One Martini backbone bead per residue (centre of mass of N, CA, C, O) as a GRO file, in nm:
protein
  263
    1MET     BB    1  11.096  12.685   4.745
    2ASP     BB    2  11.148  12.861   5.002
    3LYS     BB    3  11.117  13.169   5.145
    4LYS     BB    4  11.416  13.213   5.228
    5THR     BB    5  11.541  13.148   4.949
    6ALA     BB    6  11.381  13.358   4.786
    7ASP     BB    7  11.482  13.611   4.938
    8LYS     BB    8  11.782  13.566   4.876
    9SER     BB    9  11.756  13.575   4.567
   10LYS     BB   10  11.637  13.863   4.555
   11PHE     BB   11  11.870  14.004   4.696
   12LEU     BB   12  12.089  13.936   4.483
   13LYS     BB   13  11.947  14.066   4.239
   14LEU     BB   14  11.931  14.357   4.347
   15ASP     BB   15  12.236  14.397   4.390
   16LYS     BB   16  12.312  14.385   4.091
   17TYR     BB   17  12.161  14.646   4.014
   18VAL     BB   18  12.314  14.835   4.203
   19ILE     BB   19  12.595  14.783   4.086
   20LEU     BB   20  12.524  14.876   3.801
   21LEU     BB   21  12.452  15.167   3.881
   22LEU     BB   22  12.729  15.229   3.998
   23PHE     BB   23  12.884  15.191   3.738
   24LEU     BB   24  12.741  15.416   3.570
   25ILE     BB   25  12.810  15.655   3.751
   26ILE     BB   26  13.119  15.624   3.748
   27PHE     BB   27  13.158  15.632   3.444
   28ASP     BB   28  13.044  15.915   3.402
   29LEU     BB   29  13.241  16.066   3.597
   30GLU     BB   30  13.503  15.988   3.457
   31LEU     BB   31  13.446  16.122   3.184
   32PHE     BB   32  13.393  16.402   3.300
   33GLY     BB   33  13.673  16.440   3.429
   34ILE     BB   34  13.854  16.402   3.176
   35PHE     BB   35  13.668  16.593   2.960
   36GLY     BB   36  13.582  16.847   3.174
   37GLU     BB   37  13.813  17.000   3.316
   38ILE     BB   38  13.845  16.983   3.639
   39VAL     BB   39  14.152  16.966   3.595
   40PRO     BB   40  14.453  17.022   3.534
   41PHE     BB   41  14.650  16.852   3.321
   42ARG     BB   42  14.920  16.860   3.492
   43ASP     BB   43  14.806  16.677   3.735
   44TYR     BB   44  14.809  16.398   3.519
   45VAL     BB   45  15.039  16.382   3.297
   46ASN     BB   46  15.253  16.201   3.434
   47VAL     BB   47  15.101  15.936   3.409
   48PHE     BB   48  15.073  15.934   3.104
   49GLU     BB   49  15.373  15.972   3.027
   50GLY     BB   50  15.490  15.732   3.180
   51GLY     BB   51  15.329  15.515   3.028
   52TYR     BB   52  15.426  15.595   2.742
   53ARG     BB   53  15.729  15.549   2.787
   54ILE     BB   54  15.714  15.249   2.859
   55LEU     BB   55  15.566  15.166   2.592
   56SER     BB   56  15.828  15.284   2.425
   57GLY     BB   57  16.087  15.151   2.611
   58GLN     BB   58  16.125  15.294   2.861
   59VAL     BB   59  16.306  15.358   3.173
   60GLN     BB   60  16.271  15.411   3.482
   61TYR     BB   61  16.552  15.588   3.613
   62LEU     BB   62  16.700  15.600   3.316
   63ASP     BB   63  16.525  15.781   3.094
   64PHE     BB   64  16.335  15.881   3.337
   65TYR     BB   65  16.197  16.131   3.576
   66PHE     BB   66  16.000  16.059   3.874
   67PRO     BB   67  15.864  16.119   4.204
   68THR     BB   68  15.765  15.805   4.149
   69GLY     BB   69  15.646  15.516   4.148
   70PRO     BB   70  15.623  15.247   3.919
   71MET     BB   71  15.324  15.141   3.926
   72VAL     BB   72  15.155  15.372   3.792
   73PHE     BB   73  15.299  15.339   3.509
   74LEU     BB   74  15.245  15.039   3.459
   75ILE     BB   75  14.937  15.057   3.464
   76GLN     BB   76  14.910  15.270   3.238
   77ALA     BB   77  15.055  15.101   3.022
   78PHE     BB   78  14.845  14.878   3.016
   79PHE     BB   79  14.600  15.056   2.924
   80GLN     BB   80  14.741  15.158   2.665
   81PHE     BB   81  14.775  14.878   2.537
   82ILE     BB   82  14.463  14.820   2.522
   83ILE     BB   83  14.344  15.122   2.423
   84GLY     BB   84  14.560  15.348   2.424
   85SER     BB   85  14.709  15.673   2.377
   86ASN     BB   86  14.469  15.804   2.584
   87LEU     BB   87  14.214  15.921   2.789
   88PHE     BB   88  14.075  15.644   2.820
   89ALA     BB   89  14.306  15.515   2.984
   90MET     BB   90  14.264  15.696   3.229
   91ALA     BB   91  13.966  15.632   3.286
   92ALA     BB   92  14.001  15.324   3.313
   93GLN     BB   93  14.183  15.318   3.556
   94SER     BB   94  13.996  15.470   3.752
   95PHE     BB   95  13.747  15.288   3.714
   96VAL     BB   96  13.860  15.011   3.806
   97LEU     BB   97  13.948  15.091   4.088
   98ALA     BB   98  13.667  15.190   4.185
   99ILE     BB   99  13.501  14.931   4.131
  100VAL     BB  100  13.647  14.735   4.309
  101LEU     BB  101  13.612  14.889   4.577
  102CYS     BB  102  13.301  14.942   4.576
  103THR     BB  103  13.211  14.648   4.562
  104LEU     BB  104  13.348  14.550   4.820
  105PHE     BB  105  13.223  14.760   5.007
  106TYR     BB  106  12.928  14.686   4.962
  107TYR     BB  107  12.947  14.383   5.062
  108LEU     BB  108  13.042  14.451   5.348
  109ILE     BB  109  12.797  14.652   5.435
  110ARG     BB  110  12.545  14.474   5.354
  111LYS     BB  111  12.542  14.305   5.626
  112GLU     BB  112  12.441  14.583   5.797
  113PHE     BB  113  12.275  14.711   5.558
  114SER     BB  114  12.084  14.837   5.346
  115LEU     BB  115  12.057  14.882   5.017
  116ILE     BB  116  12.043  15.193   5.009
  117LEU     BB  117  12.271  15.256   5.212
  118SER     BB  118  12.495  15.100   5.064
  119PHE     BB  119  12.485  15.271   4.809
  120ILE     BB  120  12.549  15.546   4.939
  121PHE     BB  121  12.816  15.465   5.071
  122ALA     BB  122  12.958  15.377   4.808
  123LEU     BB  123  12.941  15.652   4.667
  124PHE     BB  124  13.096  15.812   4.889
  125PHE     BB  125  13.348  15.643   4.869
  126TYR     BB  126  13.418  15.724   4.583
  127LEU     BB  127  13.439  16.032   4.637
  128SER     BB  128  13.669  15.996   4.845
  129PHE     BB  129  13.873  15.854   4.658
  130ASN     BB  130  13.852  16.069   4.401
  131GLY     BB  131  13.689  16.292   4.450
  132LEU     BB  132  13.645  16.573   4.206
  133THR     BB  133  13.835  16.464   3.957
  134PHE     BB  134  13.832  16.188   3.803
  135GLN     BB  135  14.146  16.084   3.828
  136PRO     BB  136  14.450  15.961   3.790
  137TRP     BB  137  14.670  15.892   4.069
  138TYR     BB  138  14.913  15.791   4.276
  139ASP     BB  139  14.739  15.788   4.529
  140HIS     BB  140  14.519  15.593   4.434
  141LEU     BB  141  14.692  15.337   4.411
  142ALA     BB  142  14.792  15.326   4.701
  143TYR     BB  143  14.497  15.322   4.826
  144PHE     BB  144  14.398  15.074   4.684
  145PHE     BB  145  14.583  14.874   4.840
  146PHE     BB  146  14.498  14.965   5.117
  147PHE     BB  147  14.194  14.889   5.098
  148LEU     BB  148  14.234  14.595   5.033
  149ASN     BB  149  14.363  14.532   5.304
  150ILE     BB  150  14.129  14.619   5.482
  151PHE     BB  151  13.917  14.425   5.362
  152LEU     BB  152  14.068  14.169   5.431
  153LEU     BB  153  14.069  14.212   5.743
  154LEU     BB  154  13.757  14.236   5.776
  155LYS     BB  155  13.684  13.949   5.678
  156TYR     BB  156  13.882  13.819   5.929
  157TYR     BB  157  13.830  13.960   6.208
  158LYS     BB  158  13.646  13.725   6.369
  159GLN     BB  159  13.882  13.550   6.371
  160ILE     BB  160  14.102  13.386   6.571
  161SER     BB  161  14.250  13.285   6.309
  162LEU     BB  162  14.490  13.324   6.058
  163PRO     BB  163  14.578  13.276   5.760
  164LYS     BB  164  14.869  13.276   5.589
  165SER     BB  165  14.759  13.421   5.330
  166VAL     BB  166  14.691  13.692   5.466
  167TYR     BB  167  14.974  13.783   5.536
  168ILE     BB  168  15.093  13.766   5.250
  169LEU     BB  169  14.887  13.952   5.106
  170SER     BB  170  14.948  14.199   5.281
  171ALA     BB  171  15.244  14.222   5.191
  172ILE     BB  172  15.186  14.266   4.891
  173LEU     BB  173  15.007  14.521   4.916
  174ALA     BB  174  15.220  14.693   5.065
  175THR     BB  175  15.431  14.684   4.839
  176LEU     BB  176  15.258  14.812   4.615
  177SER     BB  177  15.207  15.073   4.770
  178PHE     BB  178  15.503  15.160   4.808
  179TYR     BB  179  15.554  15.152   4.479
  180SER     BB  180  15.360  15.407   4.452
  181LYS     BB  181  15.397  15.528   4.761
  182GLN     BB  182  15.575  15.576   5.032
  183ASP     BB  183  15.395  15.689   5.266
  184VAL     BB  184  15.152  15.500   5.223
  185GLY     BB  185  15.309  15.237   5.248
  186LEU     BB  186  15.416  15.281   5.537
  187LEU     BB  187  15.141  15.316   5.667
  188GLN     BB  188  15.045  15.030   5.599
  189VAL     BB  189  15.259  14.864   5.740
  190PHE     BB  190  15.192  14.973   6.033
  191PHE     BB  191  14.892  14.924   6.041
  192VAL     BB  192  14.899  14.614   6.001
  193LEU     BB  193  15.092  14.549   6.231
  194ILE     BB  194  14.913  14.657   6.459
  195PHE     BB  195  14.674  14.477   6.400
  196PHE     BB  196  14.818  14.207   6.455
  197ILE     BB  197  14.923  14.263   6.744
  198PHE     BB  198  14.638  14.338   6.884
  199ASN     BB  199  14.454  14.088   6.752
  200TYR     BB  200  14.724  13.868   6.723
  201SER     BB  201  14.930  13.810   6.971
  202LYS     BB  202  14.950  13.482   6.945
  203GLU     BB  203  15.077  13.544   6.626
  204LEU     BB  204  15.369  13.668   6.602
  205LYS     BB  205  15.516  13.459   6.434
  206SER     BB  206  15.337  13.496   6.181
  207THR     BB  207  15.388  13.797   6.141
  208PHE     BB  208  15.698  13.765   6.087
  209LYS     BB  209  15.693  13.522   5.880
  210TYR     BB  210  15.429  13.625   5.677
  211TYR     BB  211  15.488  13.947   5.672
  212LEU     BB  212  15.766  14.083   5.727
  213PHE     BB  213  15.958  13.901   5.567
  214PRO     BB  214  15.823  13.926   5.284
  215LEU     BB  215  15.830  14.234   5.277
  216VAL     BB  216  16.136  14.276   5.288
  217LEU     BB  217  16.199  14.092   5.047
  218MET     BB  218  16.035  14.249   4.831
  219VAL     BB  219  16.146  14.533   4.864
  220GLY     BB  220  16.448  14.454   4.836
  221GLY     BB  221  16.429  14.298   4.567
  222ILE     BB  222  16.320  14.527   4.388
  223PHE     BB  223  16.547  14.724   4.444
  224PHE     BB  224  16.778  14.546   4.339
  225ILE     BB  225  16.678  14.512   4.048
  226PHE     BB  226  16.658  14.814   3.977
  227SER     BB  227  16.962  14.890   4.057
  228LEU     BB  228  17.105  14.736   3.816
  229PHE     BB  229  16.948  14.942   3.569
  230THR     BB  230  16.894  15.183   3.773
  231ASP     BB  231  16.803  15.502   3.953
  232ILE     BB  232  16.607  15.447   4.218
  233THR     BB  233  16.728  15.645   4.432
  234TYR     BB  234  16.571  15.887   4.338
  235TRP     BB  235  16.307  15.796   4.479
  236PHE     BB  236  16.428  15.732   4.766
  237ASN     BB  237  16.507  16.056   4.761
  238LEU     BB  238  16.233  16.203   4.696
  239GLY     BB  239  16.316  16.343   4.415
  240GLN     BB  240  16.622  16.498   4.486
  241TYR     BB  241  16.787  16.474   4.252
  242PRO     BB  242  17.118  16.505   4.372
  243HIS     BB  243  17.012  16.549   4.642
  244SER     BB  244  16.916  16.549   4.945
  245SER     BB  245  16.722  16.449   5.169
  246ARG     BB  246  16.462  16.580   5.353
  247PHE     BB  247  16.554  16.461   5.628
  248SER     BB  248  16.815  16.642   5.652
  249HIS     BB  249  16.669  16.912   5.738
  250ILE     BB  250  16.643  16.854   6.043
  251PHE     BB  251  16.971  16.907   6.088
  252ILE     BB  252  16.916  17.192   6.031
  253THR     BB  253  16.914  17.461   6.221
  254ILE     BB  254  16.707  17.643   6.078
  255LYS     BB  255  16.493  17.430   6.032
  256SER     BB  256  16.453  17.350   6.328
  257PHE     BB  257  16.367  17.630   6.425
  258ASN     BB  258  16.115  17.655   6.242
  259ILE     BB  259  15.967  17.409   6.350
  260ILE     BB  260  15.950  17.489   6.652
  261THR     BB  261  15.818  17.783   6.610
  262SER     BB  262  15.552  17.659   6.458
  263LEU     BB  263  15.408  17.511   6.715
   0.00000   0.00000   0.00000
């Protein structure tokens, strides 16, 4: 084994230990956040209750209403199915999301920075992602898919042409983000679209064919399936059922006047 190969092997081994240390720190903070009463229980009880209801056989927008997309409750139901309906299921959900993102983030920036700096950046990235609450919230899941999409695009950023699978996977991640939280999902849709248009302008056909078309198909298809046996329009109406959407407030004279005068 030559010196260059030996150094590379040592580099990979040290990185594994850093990732393990990152795992332990995040795991400790997650348990501290869940059981240390960092935030009021009501701030994340909706996620727990929604997962519990689904696991009990109830259907969101049919048997119970929360102004939140279905993904966050389905994910929590999965963790409750594996671990049980307790706070450990909440900690596990937040822990897994954070570990996946932080590990990917670490390996992305490790190509540019030293081991110590990459570890520090990854730890601060975790604190930025979870805040100081260390608990699962619907925003976290939406941004989880958002960051996965960003990491995917960064991985292929320097390539002249993108594989079709990248466009399709970006569309899937944007759809999952949208059905976690509307505003974050829409933000991701437009962010990725702008990225494709400005960086791969010669592949506009691929952008529309493999990103926009599958995206519209998936979002519309999921909505259609849900609408057959639930009242998912409750969520699409921004949780204002049975009232009008908040967007309609813009057209109310008094509301419009308040918005203009507040600028």
